[in-house]
Amino acid sequence: MEKYRVEAEKLYKRCEPDFFNFETTAEISPLESMIGQERAVRAVDFGLKVKRYGYNIFIAGHAGTGKISYARSVLAEMAEKEPVPDDWCYLYNFKNPGEPVALNLPAGMGSVFSRDIHELLEELNEVIPKVFNTDEYERQKGSLIKQFQDVRSALMEELNKVAQENGFVLKRTATGYLAPVPLREDKELSEEEFNQLAQGEREELEKKSTDVQLKSMEIVRRVQNEEKRLKEKYRELEHKTGLHAVGHLIAELKEKYSDFPKVEQYLEQLQEDVLTNLSDFRGDEEEKQFPFPWLKRETAATKYMVNLVIDNKDTKGAPVVVETNPTYYNLVGRVEYENKFGMITTDFTMIKGGAFHRANGGYLILQAKDLLLNFQSWEAFKRILKTRELRIETIAEQYSILTMATLKPEPIPLNIKVIVIGNPLLYHLLYRYDEDFRKLFKVKADFDDVMPRSQQNAAKMANFISTHCQRDGLRHFDRSGVACVVEYSSRLAEHQEKLTTAFNEIAEILCEADAWAEIEGREIVSAAQVDKAIKEKVYRSDKYEKKLLEMVKEGQLLFDFSGEKIGQINGLAVLDIGDYVFGKPSRITASTYLGRRGIVNIERESKLSGRIHDKGVLIISGYLGQIYAQGMPITLSASLCFEQSYEGVEGDSASSAELYALLSSIAGVPLKQGLAVTGSVNQKGEIQPVGGITHKVEGFFAACKVAGLNGEQGVIIPYQNLVNLMLNEEVLAAVRERMFHIYAVKTVEEGIEILTEMPAGERGEDGKFPETTFNYLVEKRLKENNELLGKQGREEDKASGKEQEEDEAQ
């Protein structure tokens, strides 16, 4: 057994404070680069340099590895060196008001343009009413009216003359029609008098009346034509007068924005629209008294406004946008609506940009999980990246839920680099099942959970601590405190030669150690405060572990921690309750008896085992065949059980323990109950490494401690797992004092030797195991079973034969 025993020095790797050449972290510079993520850093660097379609970046890694912090810092550094993207505005579309026009201007000019248009409108509201109140305008307007009135008077005189010559006078009816009335001696004839006239005379008057009516219709047409000419000349006068007020103002703006053809085109259309709708600026009474305000067309106050959707005047370099709530509208933008007098209305000024608009020309950072929680967001997200344009649409419009009229803003071209952050599982699922994802995210930056525990990384850990102390206002750490944090990092990594990259957990310990230093009145954080923080963190979460240990102490959970028993062994399991992980023992029993059923996994039969555990049990059958069934068949009935286990069993880390219990039952050789076993086994009998080894050892030690340490207890582990041990000081002290033992084995045979103090035995040249070996006893029992079953079979066959002969005789 001694040759398998592991000394305490190999169960924990210390970080000596003397390694660091500073007294406190106040003397060293903050961290300037990412620690231990060279592969991911190179991938991100490559993805940012490639500006082609589809080379967006997916940063994969588990929570707490610094993915978001790194992405922000590296993008901020790169964005500073890049040009500031354009401002984007939406303008009224004079040709098609339902499709607002998108306009881009250099950064900062969007707000200038918006202010210029606002000032233009203020000037127009002031100048236009004035120009239409001048004496010159009134004179020209009066001249036009007088000309029309003169022409109309002349035409009416001509009509009256024709009527008089024919003996008629014109009378205007209630409908405004000019009706000829006959005269007799300058007196109007009544209808009765007209009917008393001779027929010939009546017919003569009716013929003349028709001629007068025809002349009247001609004159009315000529008057109407003159009215049209008057209106046309009036419009020309208004246009000319309005242009006199507007033209020079628009010309000044056109000259200012002469380098922007789209602005010049817009200003021309604006000028034409102003001249067409001068009444909006003149404040005509009929407009003010319009009885249905909700039906009025857009006023100049809104129609000529500039909707500055993206304003980059204060942006330095390319924008870096982190969208923490990527709903559909937060990503794509929206068209808002307003309820006016019970009617839903909108206009181009209610167009709002989304995260894509804010990040256009720069970088957008998103969390994959948040994005995928919204199906509409994910589909819209991919569509925007594929089309490379920002098209604002409502969800109702996309799925034809409503037929309500809405705006269709002109799409904005997209130039963006997207960084999506998620865990490795999400990446693999998307890559496998979403074809678009593969085309859009061609760069994967894979963040590792651990990094080598090199001198360089240990030194960078000190820089990391210095960074947090300065950034978060923590007390600085001395060398012993830093060394303790490095050791804690290895414990989190579950590896003596690695450090964790879960920097959020390291940051938590830094804050808590600082808090304990404050409580204890210390200016510098040392190893004592770090150790205190770690132990208190455990204490806050280990309630369930302590409850289990109480049940062990009270005998409610049945375990033997001393003595020897046949077919019984202590296995080890790990429980993860979210914020805390701990190990616990599990009693495993095996029962063997005469029969041909093979090995029955009770956990499987009761549907409490997972697939990996089932595989481990099947491997045990393979091992038995490999070692004991080369010259004979194995005829065996056996059952394996995890006693007092009700929550289910998964994993193969107990397969070696199950094998030892099974072999003990077959051979009739007892196993030491003070030893627990962990490790999986293959069909060749090699012990394989498992996870959670530190928690398992500490969990069994805690159970032994409450039952009473006797110096014979310990754990058998795979030798490959030695490097994964970072045991706490209490266990290390017990190992040093030989009150607790760690044994490292490579094969099943080595474990048998420790558990039984018998050699396992190897086959000699004659193909047999030595009689004083464990394997000899196993094989002997299997042979005896075969013989008994064979004899039983022959007797059954003989009895069956006799029955057949008697039947034939009858």
Coordinates of C-alpha atoms in Angstrom, one line a residue, residues 1 33 54 60 70 90 192 245 274 312 333-334 375 396 399 427 437 447 458 502 608 610 659-660 693 722 756 770 798:
M1 CA 0.0 0.0 0.0
S33 CA -4.0 42.9 -22.0
G54 CA -19.9 37.5 -43.3
A60 CA -17.8 31.7 -27.3
Y70 CA -12.5 42.3 -23.5
Y90 CA -35.3 61.3 -42.5
E192 CA -100.4 86.1 -67.3
A245 CA -39.4 86.2 -50.2
V274 CA -43.7 76.3 -50.0
N312 CA -22.7 61.6 -34.4
G333 CA -36.0 50.9 -35.1
R334 CA -39.7 51.8 -35.2
F375 CA -37.7 35.0 -32.6
A396 CA -47.7 43.7 -37.9
Y399 CA -46.9 39.2 -40.8
Y427 CA -22.6 28.4 -31.0
F437 CA -25.5 31.7 -39.1
F447 CA -12.5 31.7 -24.8
A458 CA 0.8 34.4 -12.3
A502 CA -13.5 32.9 -14.6
L608 CA -32.6 6.2 -11.9
G610 CA -28.2 7.9 -17.0
L659 CA -16.3 -3.4 -10.1
Y660 CA -14.4 -3.8 -6.8
I693 CA -11.7 15.0 -7.6
L722 CA -3.1 13.9 -8.9
T756 CA -7.9 -6.3 0.3
P770 CA -1.6 -18.3 -8.2
K798 CA -32.2 -36.3 -17.7

